[in-house]
Amino acid sequence: MPSINLAQQQDKEDIRLSHQYRLQLPSSPTQSNFRVLALLFYEELESRHASTLPPWVPQTTSDGRTYIVGTNDEPGYIGGAICAERAAMVQFRFLKRGCFRINK
């Protein structure tokens, strides 16, 4: 039986984590009925003072990796929709430019 390396184990854990968040969403979008969720993992390249993220935004895994959660949303007009990846990326505006690196 082949052994699972650390990256594969993290991938499995990340999938489980994202699925857990997705199932916690109180409702699905009105247009597509699809609950989409994105976890963006990142590391800060400078001290914690570089971050102005509200304390509830950054999350940490059990092994110490930091991530941000984003989810899709579709208002009554589909042209105003936002994808989960973009919703997560928008939160990086709270970090100083050049002071973080997205890992995954």
Short mmCIF file of N, CA and C in Angstrom, two decimals:
data_model
loop_
_atom_site.label_atom_id
_atom_site.label_comp_id
_atom_site.label_asym_id
_atom_site.label_seq_id
_atom_site.Cartn_x
_atom_site.Cartn_y
_atom_site.Cartn_z
N MET A 1 0.85 -1.17 0.00
CA MET A 1 0.00 0.00 0.00
C MET A 1 0.90 1.24 0.00
N PRO A 2 0.73 2.18 -0.95
CA PRO A 2 1.60 3.35 -1.03
C PRO A 2 1.34 4.30 0.14
N SER A 3 2.41 4.93 0.60
CA SER A 3 2.25 5.88 1.71
C SER A 3 1.79 7.23 1.16
N ILE A 4 1.10 7.97 1.97
CA ILE A 4 0.60 9.29 1.59
C ILE A 4 1.60 10.32 2.08
N ASN A 5 2.07 11.17 1.16
CA ASN A 5 3.01 12.20 1.59
C ASN A 5 2.26 13.36 2.24
N LEU A 6 3.02 14.30 2.81
CA LEU A 6 2.43 15.42 3.54
C LEU A 6 1.50 16.25 2.67
N ALA A 7 1.90 16.54 1.43
CA ALA A 7 1.06 17.35 0.54
C ALA A 7 -0.28 16.68 0.27
N GLN A 8 -0.25 15.36 0.05
CA GLN A 8 -1.50 14.64 -0.20
C GLN A 8 -2.38 14.65 1.04
N GLN A 9 -1.78 14.51 2.21
CA GLN A 9 -2.54 14.54 3.45
C GLN A 9 -3.17 15.92 3.66
N GLN A 10 -2.40 16.98 3.38
CA GLN A 10 -2.94 18.34 3.50
C GLN A 10 -4.08 18.55 2.51
N ASP A 11 -3.94 18.05 1.29
CA ASP A 11 -5.00 18.18 0.30
C ASP A 11 -6.29 17.54 0.80
N LYS A 12 -6.19 16.35 1.35
CA LYS A 12 -7.37 15.66 1.87
C LYS A 12 -8.00 16.45 3.03
N GLU A 13 -7.16 16.98 3.89
CA GLU A 13 -7.65 17.77 5.02
C GLU A 13 -8.31 19.06 4.53
N ASP A 14 -7.72 19.68 3.51
CA ASP A 14 -8.28 20.92 2.95
C ASP A 14 -9.64 20.67 2.31
N ILE A 15 -9.78 19.57 1.63
CA ILE A 15 -11.07 19.21 1.01
C ILE A 15 -12.12 18.99 2.09
N ARG A 16 -11.75 18.27 3.15
CA ARG A 16 -12.68 18.04 4.25
C ARG A 16 -13.09 19.36 4.89
N LEU A 17 -12.13 20.25 5.09
CA LEU A 17 -12.39 21.55 5.71
C LEU A 17 -13.32 22.39 4.84
N SER A 18 -13.04 22.45 3.54
CA SER A 18 -13.89 23.26 2.65
C SER A 18 -15.30 22.69 2.57
N HIS A 19 -15.42 21.37 2.55
CA HIS A 19 -16.75 20.74 2.51
C HIS A 19 -17.52 21.07 3.80
N GLN A 20 -16.81 21.08 4.93
CA GLN A 20 -17.44 21.41 6.20
C GLN A 20 -17.98 22.85 6.18
N TYR A 21 -17.18 23.79 5.68
CA TYR A 21 -17.64 25.18 5.55
C TYR A 21 -18.84 25.26 4.60
N ARG A 22 -18.75 24.58 3.46
CA ARG A 22 -19.81 24.64 2.45
C ARG A 22 -21.15 24.17 3.03
N LEU A 23 -21.10 23.10 3.81
CA LEU A 23 -22.34 22.57 4.39
C LEU A 23 -22.91 23.50 5.47
N GLN A 24 -22.09 24.39 6.03
CA GLN A 24 -22.56 25.33 7.04
C GLN A 24 -23.25 26.56 6.46
N LEU A 25 -23.15 26.74 5.15
CA LEU A 25 -23.81 27.90 4.54
C LEU A 25 -25.32 27.76 4.75
N PRO A 26 -25.97 28.81 5.23
CA PRO A 26 -27.38 28.70 5.57
C PRO A 26 -28.31 28.51 4.37
N SER A 27 -27.89 28.96 3.19
CA SER A 27 -28.74 28.79 2.01
C SER A 27 -27.87 28.78 0.77
N SER A 28 -28.44 28.33 -0.32
CA SER A 28 -27.70 28.33 -1.58
C SER A 28 -28.09 29.58 -2.37
N PRO A 29 -27.24 30.01 -3.32
CA PRO A 29 -27.57 31.19 -4.13
C PRO A 29 -28.88 31.00 -4.89
N THR A 30 -29.59 32.09 -5.09
CA THR A 30 -30.93 32.03 -5.67
C THR A 30 -30.95 31.62 -7.14
N GLN A 31 -29.89 31.91 -7.89
CA GLN A 31 -29.91 31.63 -9.33
C GLN A 31 -29.45 30.20 -9.65
N SER A 32 -28.24 29.86 -9.22
CA SER A 32 -27.66 28.56 -9.60
C SER A 32 -28.00 27.44 -8.63
N ASN A 33 -28.32 27.80 -7.40
CA ASN A 33 -28.55 26.81 -6.35
C ASN A 33 -27.28 26.03 -6.00
N PHE A 34 -26.12 26.54 -6.41
CA PHE A 34 -24.83 25.90 -6.18
C PHE A 34 -24.09 26.59 -5.05
N ARG A 35 -23.73 25.87 -4.02
CA ARG A 35 -22.92 26.42 -2.93
C ARG A 35 -21.45 26.17 -3.26
N VAL A 36 -20.74 27.24 -3.57
CA VAL A 36 -19.32 27.13 -3.93
C VAL A 36 -18.51 27.84 -2.85
N LEU A 37 -17.41 27.21 -2.46
CA LEU A 37 -16.56 27.76 -1.41
C LEU A 37 -15.11 27.69 -1.84
N ALA A 38 -14.32 28.69 -1.46
CA ALA A 38 -12.89 28.71 -1.76
C ALA A 38 -12.11 28.97 -0.49
N LEU A 39 -11.06 28.18 -0.29
CA LEU A 39 -10.10 28.43 0.78
C LEU A 39 -8.81 28.86 0.11
N LEU A 40 -8.31 30.03 0.45
CA LEU A 40 -7.03 30.50 -0.08
C LEU A 40 -6.02 30.50 1.05
N PHE A 41 -4.98 29.70 0.91
CA PHE A 41 -3.94 29.59 1.92
C PHE A 41 -2.84 30.59 1.60
N TYR A 42 -2.33 31.24 2.64
CA TYR A 42 -1.30 32.25 2.42
C TYR A 42 -0.36 32.31 3.62
N GLU A 43 0.76 32.97 3.41
CA GLU A 43 1.68 33.23 4.52
C GLU A 43 2.07 34.70 4.47
N GLU A 44 2.16 35.30 5.64
CA GLU A 44 2.59 36.69 5.72
C GLU A 44 4.11 36.71 5.71
N LEU A 45 4.68 37.60 4.92
CA LEU A 45 6.13 37.67 4.78
C LEU A 45 6.75 38.62 5.79
N GLU A 46 5.94 39.42 6.45
CA GLU A 46 6.42 40.34 7.47
C GLU A 46 5.71 40.03 8.77
N SER A 47 5.95 40.85 9.76
CA SER A 47 5.35 40.63 11.07
C SER A 47 3.83 40.77 11.02
N ARG A 48 3.18 40.40 12.07
CA ARG A 48 1.73 40.49 12.18
C ARG A 48 1.24 41.92 12.02
N HIS A 49 2.09 42.91 12.25
CA HIS A 49 1.67 44.31 12.14
C HIS A 49 1.37 44.68 10.68
N ALA A 50 1.78 43.85 9.74
CA ALA A 50 1.51 44.13 8.34
C ALA A 50 0.03 43.88 8.01
N SER A 51 -0.64 43.09 8.84
CA SER A 51 -2.03 42.72 8.59
C SER A 51 -2.99 43.67 9.27
N THR A 52 -3.99 44.10 8.52
CA THR A 52 -5.09 44.86 9.11
C THR A 52 -6.39 44.08 8.93
N LEU A 53 -6.25 42.75 8.73
CA LEU A 53 -7.43 41.91 8.62
C LEU A 53 -8.19 41.91 9.94
N PRO A 54 -9.50 42.02 9.88
CA PRO A 54 -10.28 41.87 11.11
C PRO A 54 -9.98 40.48 11.70
N PRO A 55 -9.98 40.35 13.01
CA PRO A 55 -9.54 39.09 13.63
C PRO A 55 -10.37 37.87 13.25
N TRP A 56 -11.59 38.04 12.80
CA TRP A 56 -12.43 36.89 12.44
C TRP A 56 -12.17 36.41 11.01
N VAL A 57 -11.41 37.15 10.22
CA VAL A 57 -11.20 36.78 8.81
C VAL A 57 -10.17 35.67 8.64
N PRO A 58 -8.91 35.86 9.09
CA PRO A 58 -7.95 34.79 8.87
C PRO A 58 -8.23 33.60 9.79
N GLN A 59 -8.14 32.43 9.24
CA GLN A 59 -8.35 31.20 9.99
C GLN A 59 -7.05 30.40 9.94
N THR A 60 -6.87 29.48 10.88
CA THR A 60 -5.65 28.68 10.93
C THR A 60 -6.02 27.21 11.05
N THR A 61 -5.32 26.37 10.28
CA THR A 61 -5.52 24.92 10.36
C THR A 61 -4.82 24.38 11.59
N SER A 62 -5.07 23.12 11.90
CA SER A 62 -4.43 22.50 13.06
C SER A 62 -2.92 22.42 12.92
N ASP A 63 -2.42 22.43 11.67
CA ASP A 63 -0.96 22.38 11.48
C ASP A 63 -0.35 23.78 11.27
N GLY A 64 -1.14 24.84 11.52
CA GLY A 64 -0.60 26.19 11.53
C GLY A 64 -0.66 26.96 10.23
N ARG A 65 -1.27 26.41 9.18
CA ARG A 65 -1.38 27.15 7.92
C ARG A 65 -2.55 28.13 8.01
N THR A 66 -2.36 29.33 7.46
CA THR A 66 -3.37 30.38 7.52
C THR A 66 -4.15 30.43 6.21
N TYR A 67 -5.46 30.65 6.31
CA TYR A 67 -6.29 30.71 5.11
C TYR A 67 -7.43 31.70 5.28
N ILE A 68 -8.01 32.06 4.15
CA ILE A 68 -9.18 32.94 4.10
C ILE A 68 -10.29 32.17 3.37
N VAL A 69 -11.52 32.37 3.81
CA VAL A 69 -12.67 31.69 3.22
C VAL A 69 -13.45 32.66 2.34
N GLY A 70 -13.88 32.19 1.18
CA GLY A 70 -14.75 32.97 0.31
C GLY A 70 -15.88 32.08 -0.20
N THR A 71 -17.02 32.68 -0.45
CA THR A 71 -18.14 31.91 -0.98
C THR A 71 -18.83 32.70 -2.09
N ASN A 72 -19.46 31.99 -3.00
CA ASN A 72 -20.16 32.68 -4.08
C ASN A 72 -21.45 33.31 -3.57
N ASP A 73 -21.91 34.32 -4.30
CA ASP A 73 -23.18 34.95 -3.96
C ASP A 73 -23.83 35.45 -5.24
N GLU A 74 -25.12 35.33 -5.30
CA GLU A 74 -25.88 35.75 -6.48
C GLU A 74 -27.10 36.54 -6.02
N PRO A 75 -27.04 37.87 -6.17
CA PRO A 75 -28.23 38.66 -5.84
C PRO A 75 -29.32 38.42 -6.88
N GLY A 76 -30.40 39.12 -6.79
CA GLY A 76 -31.50 38.93 -7.73
C GLY A 76 -31.10 39.05 -9.19
N TYR A 77 -30.08 39.87 -9.48
CA TYR A 77 -29.60 40.05 -10.85
C TYR A 77 -28.30 39.26 -11.00
N ILE A 78 -28.25 38.29 -11.88
CA ILE A 78 -27.10 37.40 -12.02
C ILE A 78 -25.82 38.16 -12.41
N GLY A 79 -25.96 39.30 -13.05
CA GLY A 79 -24.79 40.09 -13.42
C GLY A 79 -24.06 40.66 -12.20
N GLY A 80 -24.69 40.66 -11.05
CA GLY A 80 -24.05 41.15 -9.83
C GLY A 80 -23.43 40.03 -9.01
N ALA A 81 -23.35 38.84 -9.57
CA ALA A 81 -22.82 37.69 -8.83
C ALA A 81 -21.32 37.81 -8.61
N ILE A 82 -20.83 37.13 -7.58
CA ILE A 82 -19.39 37.06 -7.31
C ILE A 82 -19.04 35.60 -7.04
N CYS A 83 -17.91 35.17 -7.60
CA CYS A 83 -17.48 33.79 -7.39
C CYS A 83 -16.77 33.67 -6.05
N ALA A 84 -16.66 32.47 -5.55
CA ALA A 84 -16.05 32.22 -4.25
C ALA A 84 -14.58 32.65 -4.22
N GLU A 85 -13.87 32.39 -5.31
CA GLU A 85 -12.45 32.73 -5.36
C GLU A 85 -12.24 34.24 -5.27
N ARG A 86 -13.05 34.97 -6.01
CA ARG A 86 -12.93 36.43 -5.98
C ARG A 86 -13.34 36.98 -4.62
N ALA A 87 -14.38 36.40 -4.02
CA ALA A 87 -14.81 36.85 -2.69
C ALA A 87 -13.69 36.66 -1.66
N ALA A 88 -12.94 35.59 -1.78
CA ALA A 88 -11.81 35.37 -0.87
C ALA A 88 -10.67 36.33 -1.19
N MET A 89 -10.37 36.53 -2.47
CA MET A 89 -9.25 37.40 -2.87
C MET A 89 -9.47 38.84 -2.43
N VAL A 90 -10.70 39.30 -2.44
CA VAL A 90 -11.00 40.68 -2.05
C VAL A 90 -10.53 40.95 -0.61
N GLN A 91 -10.57 39.96 0.22
CA GLN A 91 -10.17 40.13 1.61
C GLN A 91 -8.67 40.41 1.76
N PHE A 92 -7.88 40.03 0.76
CA PHE A 92 -6.44 40.29 0.82
C PHE A 92 -6.12 41.79 0.72
N ARG A 93 -7.11 42.60 0.38
CA ARG A 93 -6.87 44.05 0.33
C ARG A 93 -6.54 44.60 1.71
N PHE A 94 -6.87 43.86 2.78
CA PHE A 94 -6.55 44.29 4.14
C PHE A 94 -5.07 44.07 4.47
N LEU A 95 -4.35 43.31 3.64
CA LEU A 95 -2.93 43.06 3.87
C LEU A 95 -2.11 44.02 3.03
N LYS A 96 -0.96 44.45 3.56
CA LYS A 96 -0.09 45.33 2.79
C LYS A 96 0.40 44.60 1.55
N ARG A 97 0.43 45.32 0.44
CA ARG A 97 0.90 44.76 -0.82
C ARG A 97 2.35 44.30 -0.67
N GLY A 98 2.65 43.12 -1.15
CA GLY A 98 4.00 42.59 -1.10
C GLY A 98 4.37 41.96 0.24
N CYS A 99 3.45 41.93 1.18
CA CYS A 99 3.75 41.39 2.52
C CYS A 99 3.16 40.00 2.74
N PHE A 100 2.61 39.40 1.71
CA PHE A 100 2.07 38.06 1.84
C PHE A 100 2.25 37.29 0.53
N ARG A 101 2.16 35.99 0.65
CA ARG A 101 2.27 35.13 -0.53
C ARG A 101 1.18 34.06 -0.44
N ILE A 102 0.42 33.92 -1.52
CA ILE A 102 -0.61 32.89 -1.57
C ILE A 102 0.06 31.56 -1.90
N ASN A 103 -0.19 30.57 -1.06
CA ASN A 103 0.42 29.25 -1.22
C ASN A 103 -0.44 28.28 -2.00
N LYS A 104 -1.73 28.39 -1.83
CA LYS A 104 -2.63 27.37 -2.39
C LYS A 104 -4.01 27.96 -2.55
#
